[in-house]
């Protein structure tokens, strides 16, 4: 448990310490230059500036963060710039008005003096505030627009890398090699089974070719892929591998293409499969998730594992859903819960 919060950065401290007096002195220079001759006036200006500057900076920071979430710079930069300038001007003017009235009431001015002094220097205060906010946001606009464009480019590159890795995993060379080896043996043993094996094998790669560029596929199509793969894997491992499928073949609910295939292959790749230690894999629905569960019996080493399959799925889902992929591991089992998408 942390007893202390992270201290504010030097930039934040300087913003609160330096910005208010600099603005206050600039306003005094334009509206009341003779005030620089009086130490009392300067102290009054500093106190007045901090009373306006500190709450204004704090409120602008809070409101700015909320505005950033609703209106990112990259999507509509001009609209974001206008909203930011208007928001900051309104905040500063409200704080300025409240502080001005408070100072005048504390000094016990009459109502006529109150309104008279409110107008004194108010024009310069408003003008310099608006000008300063416009200049600051001009620089901020170009800085954020450039950073947003850079972030967008980074995301595009990451997405391309993810798609490439997904495709590389989809056409698993070990799966291809093992399937062809099994088919070679089967051709000489049983022509009918060999023909059925070829059909399932071709269905798997037809599915990959047809769906590899899609963002999502229906549960029905993904279930068909897993059924074909389960058939191919069962021929190789027999009863040593037990795959249970409990999915509703829906055309109205969606999932990432090849996500279940990648999780199934990960389970086979990372776990021992033998007559003494059969591997059990369950793929079933649980609420708005598909769960891929397997009993845990890890191999000592996995030579071709690059630990990117699950991360690949998590990153791909982050582009399409706010619901995160959930991973749970114990001494007995390993499972991944991936969200079902209601629409494309």
PDB file of C-alpha atoms in Angstrom, residues 211-342:
ATOM      1  CA  UNK A 211     -11.475 -15.235 -43.565  1.00  0.00           C
ATOM      2  CA  UNK A 212      -7.912 -14.091 -42.895  1.00  0.00           C
ATOM      3  CA  UNK A 213      -8.662 -10.490 -43.925  1.00  0.00           C
ATOM      4  CA  UNK A 214     -11.940 -10.217 -41.987  1.00  0.00           C
ATOM      5  CA  UNK A 215     -12.072  -8.464 -38.629  1.00  0.00           C
ATOM      6  CA  UNK A 216     -14.698 -10.822 -37.203  1.00  0.00           C
ATOM      7  CA  UNK A 217     -16.497 -14.029 -38.169  1.00  0.00           C
ATOM      8  CA  UNK A 218     -19.660 -15.686 -36.905  1.00  0.00           C
ATOM      9  CA  UNK A 219     -19.520 -18.303 -34.164  1.00  0.00           C
ATOM     10  CA  UNK A 220     -20.997 -20.773 -36.637  1.00  0.00           C
ATOM     11  CA  UNK A 221     -18.056 -20.390 -39.032  1.00  0.00           C
ATOM     12  CA  UNK A 222     -15.450 -20.510 -36.271  1.00  0.00           C
ATOM     13  CA  UNK A 223     -17.090 -23.614 -34.792  1.00  0.00           C
ATOM     14  CA  UNK A 224     -16.914 -25.307 -38.192  1.00  0.00           C
ATOM     15  CA  UNK A 225     -13.173 -24.580 -38.334  1.00  0.00           C
ATOM     16  CA  UNK A 226     -12.572 -26.017 -34.849  1.00  0.00           C
ATOM     17  CA  UNK A 227     -14.624 -29.130 -35.660  1.00  0.00           C
ATOM     18  CA  UNK A 228     -12.432 -29.787 -38.694  1.00  0.00           C
ATOM     19  CA  UNK A 229      -9.241 -29.199 -36.733  1.00  0.00           C
ATOM     20  CA  UNK A 230     -10.456 -31.452 -33.904  1.00  0.00           C
ATOM     21  CA  UNK A 231     -10.989 -34.200 -36.477  1.00  0.00           C
ATOM     22  CA  UNK A 232      -7.458 -33.810 -37.836  1.00  0.00           C
ATOM     23  CA  UNK A 233      -5.871 -33.665 -34.381  1.00  0.00           C
ATOM     24  CA  UNK A 234      -7.889 -36.647 -33.176  1.00  0.00           C
ATOM     25  CA  UNK A 235      -6.515 -38.795 -35.973  1.00  0.00           C
ATOM     26  CA  UNK A 236      -2.976 -37.968 -34.851  1.00  0.00           C
ATOM     27  CA  UNK A 237      -3.426 -38.224 -31.068  1.00  0.00           C
ATOM     28  CA  UNK A 238      -6.408 -40.551 -30.740  1.00  0.00           C
ATOM     29  CA  UNK A 239      -7.930 -40.770 -27.257  1.00  0.00           C
ATOM     30  CA  UNK A 240      -4.878 -39.037 -25.809  1.00  0.00           C
ATOM     31  CA  UNK A 241      -6.489 -35.769 -26.883  1.00  0.00           C
ATOM     32  CA  UNK A 242     -10.085 -35.057 -25.841  1.00  0.00           C
ATOM     33  CA  UNK A 243     -11.679 -31.956 -27.346  1.00  0.00           C
ATOM     34  CA  UNK A 244     -15.173 -30.970 -26.200  1.00  0.00           C
ATOM     35  CA  UNK A 245     -17.077 -28.329 -28.167  1.00  0.00           C
ATOM     36  CA  UNK A 246     -20.089 -26.673 -26.555  1.00  0.00           C
ATOM     37  CA  UNK A 247     -20.718 -23.653 -28.753  1.00  0.00           C
ATOM     38  CA  UNK A 248     -23.992 -22.340 -30.119  1.00  0.00           C
ATOM     39  CA  UNK A 249     -23.638 -22.197 -33.941  1.00  0.00           C
ATOM     40  CA  UNK A 250     -24.958 -18.637 -34.156  1.00  0.00           C
ATOM     41  CA  UNK A 251     -24.813 -16.352 -37.173  1.00  0.00           C
ATOM     42  CA  UNK A 252     -25.659 -13.299 -35.036  1.00  0.00           C
ATOM     43  CA  UNK A 253     -22.722 -13.449 -32.630  1.00  0.00           C
ATOM     44  CA  UNK A 254     -19.144 -12.906 -33.669  1.00  0.00           C
ATOM     45  CA  UNK A 255     -15.563 -13.627 -32.713  1.00  0.00           C
ATOM     46  CA  UNK A 256     -12.091 -12.936 -34.053  1.00  0.00           C
ATOM     47  CA  UNK A 257     -11.194 -15.243 -36.943  1.00  0.00           C
ATOM     48  CA  UNK A 258      -8.786 -18.045 -35.988  1.00  0.00           C
ATOM     49  CA  UNK A 259      -8.740 -16.960 -32.308  1.00  0.00           C
ATOM     50  CA  UNK A 260     -10.034 -20.334 -31.128  1.00  0.00           C
ATOM     51  CA  UNK A 261      -7.652 -22.143 -33.467  1.00  0.00           C
ATOM     52  CA  UNK A 262      -4.676 -20.262 -32.015  1.00  0.00           C
ATOM     53  CA  UNK A 263      -5.748 -21.041 -28.437  1.00  0.00           C
ATOM     54  CA  UNK A 264      -6.295 -24.707 -29.312  1.00  0.00           C
ATOM     55  CA  UNK A 265      -2.860 -24.934 -30.912  1.00  0.00           C
ATOM     56  CA  UNK A 266      -1.289 -23.238 -27.896  1.00  0.00           C
ATOM     57  CA  UNK A 267      -2.846 -25.830 -25.595  1.00  0.00           C
ATOM     58  CA  UNK A 268      -1.441 -28.658 -27.704  1.00  0.00           C
ATOM     59  CA  UNK A 269       1.949 -27.006 -28.096  1.00  0.00           C
ATOM     60  CA  UNK A 270       2.547 -26.276 -24.413  1.00  0.00           C
ATOM     61  CA  UNK A 271       1.145 -29.421 -22.779  1.00  0.00           C
ATOM     62  CA  UNK A 272       2.099 -33.086 -22.617  1.00  0.00           C
ATOM     63  CA  UNK A 273      -0.209 -35.384 -24.612  1.00  0.00           C
ATOM     64  CA  UNK A 274       0.199 -39.082 -23.840  1.00  0.00           C
ATOM     65  CA  UNK A 275      -1.753 -42.205 -22.939  1.00  0.00           C
ATOM     66  CA  UNK A 276      -0.841 -41.763 -19.273  1.00  0.00           C
ATOM     67  CA  UNK A 277      -1.563 -38.040 -19.315  1.00  0.00           C
ATOM     68  CA  UNK A 278      -4.339 -37.273 -21.812  1.00  0.00           C
ATOM     69  CA  UNK A 279      -4.945 -33.635 -22.610  1.00  0.00           C
ATOM     70  CA  UNK A 280      -8.503 -32.361 -22.229  1.00  0.00           C
ATOM     71  CA  UNK A 281      -9.609 -29.207 -24.014  1.00  0.00           C
ATOM     72  CA  UNK A 282     -13.074 -27.689 -23.540  1.00  0.00           C
ATOM     73  CA  UNK A 283     -14.369 -24.851 -25.692  1.00  0.00           C
ATOM     74  CA  UNK A 284     -17.697 -23.574 -24.393  1.00  0.00           C
ATOM     75  CA  UNK A 285     -19.843 -20.479 -23.932  1.00  0.00           C
ATOM     76  CA  UNK A 286     -20.154 -18.756 -20.579  1.00  0.00           C
ATOM     77  CA  UNK A 287     -22.369 -15.693 -20.699  1.00  0.00           C
ATOM     78  CA  UNK A 288     -20.968 -13.286 -23.277  1.00  0.00           C
ATOM     79  CA  UNK A 289     -17.644 -15.119 -23.508  1.00  0.00           C
ATOM     80  CA  UNK A 290     -16.164 -18.138 -25.182  1.00  0.00           C
ATOM     81  CA  UNK A 291     -13.948 -20.067 -22.784  1.00  0.00           C
ATOM     82  CA  UNK A 292     -11.047 -22.234 -23.932  1.00  0.00           C
ATOM     83  CA  UNK A 293     -10.072 -24.500 -20.990  1.00  0.00           C
ATOM     84  CA  UNK A 294      -7.466 -27.219 -20.722  1.00  0.00           C
ATOM     85  CA  UNK A 295      -5.966 -29.240 -17.907  1.00  0.00           C
ATOM     86  CA  UNK A 296      -2.425 -28.093 -17.204  1.00  0.00           C
ATOM     87  CA  UNK A 297       0.450 -30.489 -17.741  1.00  0.00           C
ATOM     88  CA  UNK A 298       3.190 -28.315 -19.149  1.00  0.00           C
ATOM     89  CA  UNK A 299       6.084 -29.593 -21.187  1.00  0.00           C
ATOM     90  CA  UNK A 300       9.575 -28.917 -19.926  1.00  0.00           C
ATOM     91  CA  UNK A 301      10.387 -26.844 -22.990  1.00  0.00           C
ATOM     92  CA  UNK A 302       8.680 -25.712 -26.156  1.00  0.00           C
ATOM     93  CA  UNK A 303      11.264 -25.139 -28.887  1.00  0.00           C
ATOM     94  CA  UNK A 304       9.066 -23.174 -31.293  1.00  0.00           C
ATOM     95  CA  UNK A 305       7.192 -21.069 -28.757  1.00  0.00           C
ATOM     96  CA  UNK A 306       7.570 -17.325 -29.132  1.00  0.00           C
ATOM     97  CA  UNK A 307       4.890 -16.436 -26.526  1.00  0.00           C
ATOM     98  CA  UNK A 308       3.025 -14.123 -28.889  1.00  0.00           C
ATOM     99  CA  UNK A 309      -0.142 -16.104 -29.625  1.00  0.00           C
ATOM    100  CA  UNK A 310      -2.124 -14.974 -26.599  1.00  0.00           C
ATOM    101  CA  UNK A 311      -0.746 -11.432 -26.753  1.00  0.00           C
ATOM    102  CA  UNK A 312      -1.750 -11.374 -30.412  1.00  0.00           C
ATOM    103  CA  UNK A 313      -5.366 -12.186 -29.518  1.00  0.00           C
ATOM    104  CA  UNK A 314      -5.438  -9.641 -26.683  1.00  0.00           C
ATOM    105  CA  UNK A 315      -4.136  -6.861 -28.920  1.00  0.00           C
ATOM    106  CA  UNK A 316      -6.484  -7.727 -31.772  1.00  0.00           C
ATOM    107  CA  UNK A 317      -9.441  -7.665 -29.373  1.00  0.00           C
ATOM    108  CA  UNK A 318      -8.370  -4.286 -27.990  1.00  0.00           C
ATOM    109  CA  UNK A 319      -9.139  -2.748 -31.402  1.00  0.00           C
ATOM    110  CA  UNK A 320     -12.700  -4.095 -31.453  1.00  0.00           C
ATOM    111  CA  UNK A 321     -13.995  -4.333 -27.893  1.00  0.00           C
ATOM    112  CA  UNK A 322     -13.745  -2.549 -24.568  1.00  0.00           C
ATOM    113  CA  UNK A 323     -14.069  -5.927 -22.848  1.00  0.00           C
ATOM    114  CA  UNK A 324     -10.640  -7.398 -22.202  1.00  0.00           C
ATOM    115  CA  UNK A 325      -9.532 -10.966 -22.820  1.00  0.00           C
ATOM    116  CA  UNK A 326      -9.287 -12.738 -19.453  1.00  0.00           C
ATOM    117  CA  UNK A 327      -6.593 -15.283 -18.639  1.00  0.00           C
ATOM    118  CA  UNK A 328      -6.735 -17.584 -15.620  1.00  0.00           C
ATOM    119  CA  UNK A 329      -4.161 -20.118 -14.577  1.00  0.00           C
ATOM    120  CA  UNK A 330      -3.930 -22.500 -11.626  1.00  0.00           C
ATOM    121  CA  UNK A 331      -1.926 -25.608 -10.802  1.00  0.00           C
ATOM    122  CA  UNK A 332      -4.630 -27.747 -12.396  1.00  0.00           C
ATOM    123  CA  UNK A 333      -5.891 -25.801 -15.414  1.00  0.00           C
ATOM    124  CA  UNK A 334      -5.386 -22.929 -17.826  1.00  0.00           C
ATOM    125  CA  UNK A 335      -8.225 -21.027 -19.466  1.00  0.00           C
ATOM    126  CA  UNK A 336      -8.796 -17.987 -21.637  1.00  0.00           C
ATOM    127  CA  UNK A 337     -12.120 -16.111 -21.782  1.00  0.00           C
ATOM    128  CA  UNK A 338     -12.605 -14.097 -24.981  1.00  0.00           C
ATOM    129  CA  UNK A 339     -15.576 -11.751 -25.464  1.00  0.00           C
ATOM    130  CA  UNK A 340     -18.323 -12.548 -27.947  1.00  0.00           C
ATOM    131  CA  UNK A 341     -19.052  -9.598 -30.219  1.00  0.00           C
ATOM    132  CA  UNK A 342     -22.711  -8.860 -30.903  1.00  0.00           C
TER     133      UNK A 342
END
